[in-house]
Tab-separated table of C-alpha atoms in Angstrom:
chain	number	residue	atom	x	y	z
A	1	MET	CA	25.300	-0.756	38.235
A	2	GLY	CA	24.998	-1.714	41.927
A	3	GLY	CA	26.922	-4.505	43.592
A	4	VAL	CA	25.133	-7.502	42.124
A	5	SER	CA	27.426	-9.436	39.835
A	6	THR	CA	25.704	-10.609	36.668
A	7	THR	CA	26.953	-13.521	34.621
A	8	GLU	CA	26.578	-13.533	30.842
A	9	ARG	CA	24.008	-16.301	31.197
A	10	ASP	CA	21.754	-14.138	33.387
A	11	ARG	CA	22.146	-10.981	31.366
A	12	VAL	CA	20.871	-12.254	28.046
A	13	PRO	CA	17.493	-13.461	29.289
A	14	LYS	CA	17.079	-10.118	31.110
A	15	GLN	CA	17.591	-8.265	27.821
A	16	ASP	CA	15.133	-10.647	26.179
A	17	ARG	CA	12.605	-10.001	28.908
A	18	SER	CA	13.078	-6.276	28.509
A	19	ARG	CA	12.604	-6.548	24.752
A	20	ALA	CA	9.517	-8.713	25.216
A	21	THR	CA	8.041	-6.191	27.680
A	22	ARG	CA	8.718	-3.345	25.267
A	23	GLN	CA	7.072	-5.271	22.454
A	24	ARG	CA	4.006	-6.095	24.571
A	25	LEU	CA	3.661	-2.402	25.447
A	26	LEU	CA	3.907	-1.329	21.807
A	27	GLU	CA	1.324	-3.838	20.662
A	28	ALA	CA	-1.017	-2.968	23.529
A	29	ALA	CA	-0.602	0.738	22.715
A	30	VAL	CA	-1.701	0.287	19.107
A	31	ALA	CA	-4.654	-1.895	20.102
A	32	CYS	CA	-5.668	0.647	22.746
A	33	LEU	CA	-5.429	3.630	20.355
A	34	ALA	CA	-7.411	1.766	17.709
A	35	GLU	CA	-10.174	0.903	20.175
A	36	HIS	CA	-10.383	3.910	22.459
A	37	GLY	CA	-8.802	6.785	20.554
A	38	TRP	CA	-6.219	9.240	21.831
A	39	THR	CA	-8.278	10.596	24.734
A	40	GLY	CA	-8.869	7.101	26.113
A	41	SER	CA	-5.262	6.010	25.665
A	42	THR	CA	-2.926	6.693	28.565
A	43	VAL	CA	0.304	5.009	29.640
A	44	SER	CA	-1.540	3.449	32.608
A	45	VAL	CA	-4.269	1.937	30.454
A	46	VAL	CA	-1.669	0.462	28.096
A	47	ALA	CA	0.506	-0.850	30.949
A	48	GLU	CA	-2.486	-2.614	32.456
A	49	ARG	CA	-3.465	-4.095	29.103
A	50	ALA	CA	0.104	-5.336	28.563
A	51	GLY	CA	0.285	-6.787	32.088
A	52	VAL	CA	3.217	-4.503	32.956
A	53	SER	CA	3.591	-2.161	35.929
A	54	ARG	CA	3.204	1.559	35.277
A	55	GLY	CA	6.781	2.079	36.482
A	56	ALA	CA	8.148	-0.452	34.011
A	57	ALA	CA	6.133	1.157	31.223
A	58	GLN	CA	7.551	4.571	32.084
A	59	HIS	CA	11.054	3.128	32.208
A	60	HIS	CA	10.640	2.133	28.559
A	61	PHE	CA	8.642	5.184	27.472
A	62	PRO	CA	9.069	8.294	29.630
A	63	THR	CA	6.127	10.137	28.058
A	64	ARG	CA	2.763	9.275	26.552
A	65	GLU	CA	3.933	10.758	23.231
A	66	ASP	CA	7.025	8.492	23.284
A	67	LEU	CA	4.900	5.404	23.794
A	68	PHE	CA	2.307	6.031	21.113
A	69	THR	CA	4.590	7.337	18.368
A	70	ALA	CA	6.971	4.398	18.968
A	71	ALA	CA	4.014	2.012	18.884
A	72	VAL	CA	2.688	3.216	15.527
A	73	GLU	CA	6.199	3.126	14.056
A	74	TYR	CA	6.878	-0.375	15.414
A	75	VAL	CA	3.643	-1.869	14.096
A	76	ALA	CA	4.113	-0.106	10.739
A	77	GLU	CA	7.549	-1.744	10.442
A	78	GLU	CA	6.076	-5.120	11.336
A	79	ARG	CA	3.413	-4.716	8.654
A	80	SER	CA	6.000	-3.630	6.069
A	81	THR	CA	8.122	-6.682	6.754
A	82	ALA	CA	5.076	-8.938	6.543
A	83	LEU	CA	4.095	-7.340	3.231
A	84	ARG	CA	7.566	-7.876	1.750
A	85	ASP	CA	7.504	-11.503	2.925
A	86	LEU	CA	4.128	-11.985	1.246
A	87	PHE	CA	5.611	-11.231	-2.182
A	88	PRO	CA	9.134	-12.647	-2.127
A	89	GLU	CA	9.099	-12.652	-5.920
A	90	GLY	CA	8.330	-8.891	-5.887
A	91	ALA	CA	7.503	-7.338	-9.245
A	92	ALA	CA	7.404	-10.751	-10.899
A	93	GLY	CA	4.172	-11.502	-9.038
A	94	ASP	CA	0.521	-10.656	-9.537
A	95	ARG	CA	0.088	-6.856	-9.603
A	96	GLN	CA	-3.601	-6.993	-8.721
A	97	ALA	CA	-2.718	-8.976	-5.591
A	98	VAL	CA	0.008	-6.453	-4.716
A	99	VAL	CA	-2.467	-3.560	-5.006
A	100	ALA	CA	-4.959	-5.418	-2.791
A	101	ALA	CA	-2.258	-6.111	-0.189
A	102	LEU	CA	-1.139	-2.459	-0.197
A	103	VAL	CA	-4.738	-1.355	0.360
A	104	ASP	CA	-5.023	-3.878	3.207
A	105	LEU	CA	-2.318	-1.936	5.070
A	106	TYR	CA	-4.917	0.771	5.621
A	107	THR	CA	-7.903	-1.213	6.789
A	108	GLY	CA	-6.704	-2.821	10.022
A	109	PRO	CA	-6.103	-1.687	13.611
A	110	LEU	CA	-2.755	-0.103	12.671
A	111	PHE	CA	-4.400	2.408	10.342
A	112	ARG	CA	-7.120	3.042	12.882
A	113	ALA	CA	-4.496	3.714	15.564
A	114	ALA	CA	-2.436	5.925	13.254
A	115	LEU	CA	-5.563	7.865	12.320
A	116	HIS	CA	-6.353	8.608	15.954
A	117	LEU	CA	-2.781	9.761	16.464
A	118	TRP	CA	-2.809	12.029	13.370
A	119	VAL	CA	-6.101	13.587	14.288
A	120	ALA	CA	-4.966	14.228	17.868
A	121	ALA	CA	-1.692	15.640	16.515
A	122	SER	CA	-3.591	18.128	14.365
A	123	HIS	CA	-4.633	20.064	17.477
A	124	GLU	CA	-2.149	19.019	20.173
A	125	ASP	CA	1.055	21.009	20.031
A	126	GLN	CA	3.328	18.511	21.741
A	127	LEU	CA	2.264	15.759	19.309
A	128	GLY	CA	2.144	17.695	16.025
A	129	PRO	CA	5.786	17.808	14.871
A	130	ARG	CA	6.574	14.288	16.107
A	131	VAL	CA	3.634	12.713	14.333
A	132	ALA	CA	4.266	14.712	11.146
A	133	GLU	CA	7.833	13.369	11.129
A	134	LEU	CA	6.652	9.834	11.871
A	135	GLU	CA	4.035	10.008	9.128
A	136	ALA	CA	6.646	11.193	6.608
A	137	ARG	CA	9.013	8.356	7.584
A	138	VAL	CA	6.352	5.640	7.428
A	139	GLY	CA	4.967	7.136	4.201
A	140	ARG	CA	8.372	7.061	2.503
A	141	GLU	CA	8.915	3.449	3.542
A	142	THR	CA	5.483	2.376	2.281
A	143	HIS	CA	6.120	4.173	-0.996
A	144	ARG	CA	9.455	2.365	-1.344
A	145	ILE	CA	7.776	-1.028	-0.814
A	146	ALA	CA	4.973	-0.201	-3.248
A	147	VAL	CA	7.458	0.774	-5.985
A	148	GLU	CA	9.419	-2.395	-5.362
A	149	LEU	CA	6.463	-4.804	-5.305
A	150	LEU	CA	4.738	-3.172	-8.281
A	151	GLY	CA	7.975	-3.196	-10.257
A	152	ALA	CA	7.395	0.504	-10.998
A	153	ASP	CA	10.109	2.378	-12.879
A	154	GLU	CA	10.066	5.827	-11.300
A	155	SER	CA	12.442	7.251	-13.858
A	156	ARG	CA	9.512	7.363	-16.293
A	157	PRO	CA	7.362	10.494	-16.092
A	158	GLY	CA	4.185	10.121	-14.036
A	159	VAL	CA	5.048	6.735	-12.509
A	160	ARG	CA	5.977	8.204	-9.123
A	161	GLU	CA	2.680	10.113	-9.001
A	162	THR	CA	0.740	7.028	-10.074
A	163	VAL	CA	2.114	5.090	-7.100
A	164	GLN	CA	1.551	8.025	-4.735
A	165	GLY	CA	-2.053	8.361	-5.906
A	166	LEU	CA	-2.560	4.649	-5.321
A	167	LEU	CA	-1.397	4.995	-1.718
A	168	ASP	CA	-3.597	8.064	-1.281
A	169	MET	CA	-6.525	6.029	-2.556
A	170	ALA	CA	-5.623	3.248	-0.122
A	171	ARG	CA	-5.633	5.770	2.722
A	172	GLY	CA	-9.031	7.071	1.604
A	173	LEU	CA	-10.377	3.519	1.470
A	174	GLY	CA	-9.110	3.035	5.023
A	175	LEU	CA	-11.089	6.079	6.092
A	176	ALA	CA	-14.212	4.801	4.329
A	177	ASN	CA	-13.882	1.595	6.344
A	178	LEU	CA	-13.770	3.343	9.710
A	179	LEU	CA	-17.459	3.319	10.623
A	180	THR	CA	-18.856	0.581	8.403
A	181	ASP	CA	-17.589	-2.569	6.744
A	182	ASP	CA	-16.750	-1.272	3.297
A	183	SER	CA	-15.030	-4.425	2.007
A	184	ALA	CA	-17.434	-5.328	-0.822
A	185	ARG	CA	-17.311	-1.863	-2.404
A	186	ARG	CA	-13.579	-1.629	-1.752
A	187	GLU	CA	-12.891	-4.855	-3.617
A	188	ARG	CA	-14.612	-3.550	-6.757
A	189	VAL	CA	-12.839	-0.179	-6.596
A	190	VAL	CA	-9.462	-1.860	-6.127
A	191	ALA	CA	-10.043	-4.216	-9.077
A	192	GLN	CA	-10.977	-1.331	-11.359
A	193	TRP	CA	-8.099	0.935	-10.339
A	194	ALA	CA	-5.579	-1.904	-10.455
A	195	ALA	CA	-6.536	-2.218	-14.129
A	196	LEU	CA	-6.330	1.554	-14.756
A	197	LEU	CA	-2.958	1.710	-13.010
A	198	GLU	CA	-1.407	-0.528	-15.618
A	199	ASN	CA	-1.498	2.487	-17.952
A	200	GLY	CA	0.273	4.641	-15.379
A	201	LEU	CA	3.079	2.218	-14.599
A	202	VAL	CA	4.459	1.854	-18.114
B	1	MET	CA	-47.966	30.952	21.753
B	2	GLY	CA	-48.846	33.187	24.732
B	3	GLY	CA	-50.975	36.271	24.533
B	4	VAL	CA	-48.803	38.477	22.373
B	5	SER	CA	-50.410	39.060	19.015
B	6	THR	CA	-47.910	38.876	16.151
B	7	THR	CA	-48.492	40.575	12.851
B	8	GLU	CA	-47.180	39.067	9.632
B	9	ARG	CA	-44.677	41.925	9.450
B	10	ASP	CA	-43.118	41.023	12.812
B	11	ARG	CA	-43.131	37.296	12.241
B	12	VAL	CA	-41.025	37.170	9.107
B	13	PRO	CA	-37.994	39.004	10.470
B	14	LYS	CA	-38.161	36.760	13.553
B	15	GLN	CA	-37.959	33.670	11.330
B	16	ASP	CA	-35.083	35.298	9.500
B	17	ARG	CA	-33.292	36.011	12.754
B	18	SER	CA	-33.812	32.436	13.862
B	19	ARG	CA	-32.464	31.125	10.574
B	20	ALA	CA	-29.465	33.439	10.792
B	21	THR	CA	-28.747	32.282	14.353
B	22	ARG	CA	-28.974	28.659	13.296
B	23	GLN	CA	-26.611	29.292	10.413
B	24	ARG	CA	-24.091	31.102	12.631
B	25	LEU	CA	-24.164	28.176	15.045
B	26	LEU	CA	-23.593	25.631	12.263
B	27	GLU	CA	-20.682	27.557	10.792
B	28	ALA	CA	-19.126	28.107	14.215
B	29	ALA	CA	-19.533	24.393	15.002
B	30	VAL	CA	-17.596	23.318	11.904
B	31	ALA	CA	-14.840	25.873	12.538
B	32	CYS	CA	-14.628	24.762	16.160
B	33	LEU	CA	-14.457	21.036	15.274
B	34	ALA	CA	-11.795	21.702	12.638
B	35	GLU	CA	-9.646	23.666	15.079
B	36	HIS	CA	-10.133	21.952	18.408
B	37	GLY	CA	-11.339	18.437	17.597
B	38	TRP	CA	-14.295	16.645	19.144
B	39	THR	CA	-13.060	16.760	22.733
B	40	GLY	CA	-12.629	20.530	22.612
B	41	SER	CA	-15.970	21.138	20.909
B	42	THR	CA	-18.955	21.624	23.169
B	43	VAL	CA	-22.251	23.429	22.661
B	44	SER	CA	-21.071	26.202	25.025
B	45	VAL	CA	-17.844	26.803	23.125
B	46	VAL	CA	-19.739	26.981	19.832
B	47	ALA	CA	-22.454	29.250	21.266
B	48	GLU	CA	-19.812	31.677	22.514
B	49	ARG	CA	-18.004	31.627	19.180
B	50	ALA	CA	-21.274	32.306	17.361
B	51	GLY	CA	-22.215	35.102	19.792
B	52	VAL	CA	-25.378	33.251	20.817
B	53	SER	CA	-26.573	32.378	24.334
B	54	ARG	CA	-26.199	28.770	25.439
B	55	GLY	CA	-29.986	28.592	25.863
B	56	ALA	CA	-30.619	29.771	22.315
B	57	ALA	CA	-28.094	27.248	21.028
B	58	GLN	CA	-29.867	24.475	22.912
B	59	HIS	CA	-33.203	25.624	21.580
B	60	HIS	CA	-31.899	25.002	18.044
B	61	PHE	CA	-29.863	21.888	18.871
B	62	PRO	CA	-30.941	19.971	21.984
B	63	THR	CA	-27.795	17.807	22.078
B	64	ARG	CA	-24.139	18.131	21.188
B	65	GLU	CA	-24.571	15.319	18.635
B	66	ASP	CA	-27.475	17.210	16.999
B	67	LEU	CA	-25.369	20.343	16.627
B	68	PHE	CA	-22.263	18.767	15.155
B	69	THR	CA	-23.892	16.306	12.767
B	70	ALA	CA	-26.202	19.083	11.500
B	71	ALA	CA	-23.179	21.362	11.102
B	72	VAL	CA	-21.172	18.922	8.994
B	73	GLU	CA	-24.212	18.204	6.841
B	74	TYR	CA	-25.017	21.899	6.385
B	75	VAL	CA	-21.488	22.859	5.362
B	76	ALA	CA	-21.236	19.819	3.067
B	77	GLU	CA	-24.400	20.982	1.309
B	78	GLU	CA	-23.027	24.510	0.989
B	79	ARG	CA	-19.824	23.142	-0.572
B	80	SER	CA	-21.778	20.918	-2.966
B	81	THR	CA	-23.840	23.844	-4.163
B	82	ALA	CA	-20.707	25.950	-4.597
B	83	LEU	CA	-19.076	23.151	-6.587
B	84	ARG	CA	-22.071	22.819	-8.918
B	85	ASP	CA	-22.094	26.595	-9.417
B	86	LEU	CA	-18.398	26.501	-10.313
B	87	PHE	CA	-19.094	24.296	-13.325
B	88	PRO	CA	-22.460	25.404	-14.706
B	89	GLU	CA	-21.534	23.763	-18.007
B	90	GLY	CA	-20.954	20.429	-16.229
B	91	ALA	CA	-19.461	17.681	-18.340
B	92	ALA	CA	-18.811	20.103	-21.183
B	93	GLY	CA	-16.041	21.708	-19.130
B	94	ASP	CA	-12.441	20.918	-18.343
B	95	ARG	CA	-12.196	17.476	-16.674
B	96	GLN	CA	-8.822	18.170	-15.088
B	97	ALA	CA	-10.326	21.254	-13.412
B	98	VAL	CA	-13.305	19.194	-12.203
B	99	VAL	CA	-10.980	16.609	-10.648
B	100	ALA	CA	-8.981	19.368	-8.925
B	101	ALA	CA	-12.187	20.948	-7.577
B	102	LEU	CA	-13.449	17.576	-6.289
B	103	VAL	CA	-10.141	17.020	-4.489
B	104	ASP	CA	-10.405	20.518	-2.994
B	105	LEU	CA	-13.578	19.387	-1.195
B	106	TYR	CA	-11.316	17.314	1.056
B	107	THR	CA	-8.585	19.771	1.953
B	108	GLY	CA	-10.415	22.524	3.811
B	109	PRO	CA	-11.925	23.013	7.281
B	110	LEU	CA	-15.022	20.975	6.357
B	111	PHE	CA	-13.025	17.807	5.776
B	112	ARG	CA	-11.009	18.485	8.911
B	113	ALA	CA	-14.217	18.869	10.922
B	114	ALA	CA	-15.795	15.768	9.353
B	115	LEU	CA	-12.645	13.789	10.082
B	116	HIS	CA	-12.779	14.710	13.768
B	117	LEU	CA	-16.428	13.697	13.855
B	118	TRP	CA	-15.799	10.337	12.111
B	119	VAL	CA	-12.886	9.489	14.352
B	120	ALA	CA	-14.862	10.377	17.492
B	121	ALA	CA	-17.800	8.342	16.159
B	122	SER	CA	-15.573	5.284	15.784
B	123	HIS	CA	-15.389	4.906	19.569
B	124	GLU	CA	-18.378	6.878	20.875
B	125	ASP	CA	-21.558	4.843	20.860
B	126	GLN	CA	-24.041	7.715	20.757
B	127	LEU	CA	-22.294	9.220	17.716
B	128	GLY	CA	-21.506	6.073	15.703
B	129	PRO	CA	-24.778	5.288	13.889
B	130	ARG	CA	-25.658	8.952	13.283
B	131	VAL	CA	-22.305	9.779	11.763
B	132	ALA	CA	-22.259	6.587	9.673
B	133	GLU	CA	-25.644	7.586	8.251
B	134	LEU	CA	-24.488	11.174	7.671
B	135	GLU	CA	-21.306	9.991	5.962
B	136	ALA	CA	-23.305	7.717	3.652
B	137	ARG	CA	-25.677	10.558	2.746
B	138	VAL	CA	-22.919	13.100	2.093
B	139	GLY	CA	-20.896	10.456	0.222
B	140	ARG	CA	-23.803	9.622	-2.098
B	141	GLU	CA	-24.374	13.292	-2.845
B	142	THR	CA	-20.680	13.903	-3.601
B	143	HIS	CA	-20.648	10.845	-5.862
B	144	ARG	CA	-23.716	12.155	-7.711
B	145	ILE	CA	-22.028	15.538	-8.300
B	146	ALA	CA	-18.785	13.885	-9.433
B	147	VAL	CA	-20.634	11.712	-11.967
B	148	GLU	CA	-22.519	14.752	-13.239
B	149	LEU	CA	-19.516	17.107	-13.532
B	150	LEU	CA	-17.251	14.448	-15.032
B	151	GLY	CA	-19.935	13.449	-17.521
B	152	ALA	CA	-19.416	9.824	-16.452
B	153	ASP	CA	-21.718	7.197	-17.937
B	154	GLU	CA	-22.267	4.758	-15.076
B	155	SER	CA	-24.073	2.263	-17.280
B	156	ARG	CA	-20.644	1.245	-18.646
B	157	PRO	CA	-18.828	-1.408	-16.634
B	158	GLY	CA	-16.178	-0.039	-14.278
B	159	VAL	CA	-17.168	3.627	-14.587
B	160	ARG	CA	-18.899	3.720	-11.216
B	161	GLU	CA	-15.830	2.226	-9.515
B	162	THR	CA	-13.539	4.635	-11.364
B	163	VAL	CA	-15.408	7.598	-9.914
B	164	GLN	CA	-15.555	6.000	-6.450
B	165	GLY	CA	-11.797	5.367	-6.486
B	166	LEU	CA	-11.190	8.971	-7.479
B	167	LEU	CA	-13.188	10.179	-4.466
B	168	ASP	CA	-11.357	7.695	-2.225
B	169	MET	CA	-8.081	9.158	-3.488
B	170	ALA	CA	-9.380	12.658	-2.787
B	171	ARG	CA	-10.212	11.602	0.783
B	172	GLY	CA	-6.708	10.144	1.184
B	173	LEU	CA	-5.185	13.368	-0.115
B	174	GLY	CA	-7.217	15.245	2.491
B	175	LEU	CA	-5.719	13.063	5.196
B	176	ALA	CA	-2.199	13.633	3.836
B	177	ASN	CA	-2.835	17.371	4.156
B	178	LEU	CA	-3.829	17.215	7.817
B	179	LEU	CA	-0.452	17.817	9.461
B	180	THR	CA	1.578	19.415	6.697
B	181	ASP	CA	0.894	21.499	3.599
B	182	ASP	CA	0.822	18.809	0.937
B	183	SER	CA	-0.365	21.027	-1.919
B	184	ALA	CA	2.692	20.776	-4.219
B	185	ARG	CA	2.728	16.966	-4.158
B	186	ARG	CA	-1.055	16.845	-4.371
B	187	GLU	CA	-1.097	18.924	-7.541
B	188	ARG	CA	1.206	16.463	-9.316
B	189	VAL	CA	-0.751	13.418	-8.135
B	190	VAL	CA	-4.049	14.960	-9.223
B	191	ALA	CA	-2.687	15.793	-12.686
B	192	GLN	CA	-1.474	12.219	-13.175
B	193	TRP	CA	-4.654	10.588	-11.859
B	194	ALA	CA	-6.846	12.899	-13.906
B	195	ALA	CA	-5.013	11.553	-16.965
B	196	LEU	CA	-5.402	7.905	-15.853
B	197	LEU	CA	-9.060	8.567	-15.155
B	198	GLU	CA	-9.756	9.247	-18.822
B	199	ASN	CA	-9.263	5.540	-19.545
B	200	GLY	CA	-11.731	4.595	-16.837
B	201	LEU	CA	-14.520	6.872	-17.972
B	202	VAL	CA	-14.892	5.585	-21.517
């Protein structure tokens, strides 16, 4: 576009800068949602937090819905990758530790941000279908990782539901951690259910 | 107060009317929270829905926080009573049915309303401590009912955590039901976890 000639050498750093800006916006968006909720989270607030102009933010994400759904998806992918990296040996590892790490997915700022988005989506028409689709996608991916890291054989009856129930419990524990630090109780519940789960995975 | 003399006969119906008004306001507040979220739920909106004047609503509940925390507590108590009435035989009954009924506590308008309140409380200073206290109170009561109806002996190691984890799972299932009808999946998960639970209650 335009008359400015761009050498290969110039173009690559520009793409990098654009990617870095996008990434900063996504991370700022999740932090902002987690701290201030949906009502307090606008494109302008996020742009300012990321140190990016409002115009640049809107170039990357034309609407508020675009920005926040992309942000939750991006951070969820980051967390999934980190979780896989934590257990390179997969099913061969310590199942109790895997259960604890899966539960940890639901106690940080990402879960908090996602929760705000879900709750807003439950009564905002333009968010509803997008967030439902996002939730299904992220849910499927988390389920896939859980099955893999737990070494669960889903061809056996009940194993799929055992893993699903575990992730539902993790989500509930995330909710219980929203207003108070629930970590001591959570640790005991996780230890007990990790033991009970052994019966549901074989 | 004032110079109007009130006979016993007049006074009782007035108390009844006042109680009925209060109850209408509480029920309208939960329905309103569940449908419109915290931002869309004001004392005026609830008063109109309940067919009560704004002044009368404020007589019963001086602040918005008073109205909505009282509403969630009131409806939670109603649901608890209904749950106890459903299983008059308690632990002698069908455990699978008890688990399903406990999970049902988290899939209706009450959970939806409570969720909106919790999420708002996570970033609104005047709500935070009140809702944390309310959540703890309602949580303890639900735990007590679960222990009773499941016939769980909490003096045995791990039993307390088994019941807690079940209620955490129920909460997570409620969240999974927020944007889409999750009932078919939920039924399968509940059946499997009710079976796993047996090992954790003995």
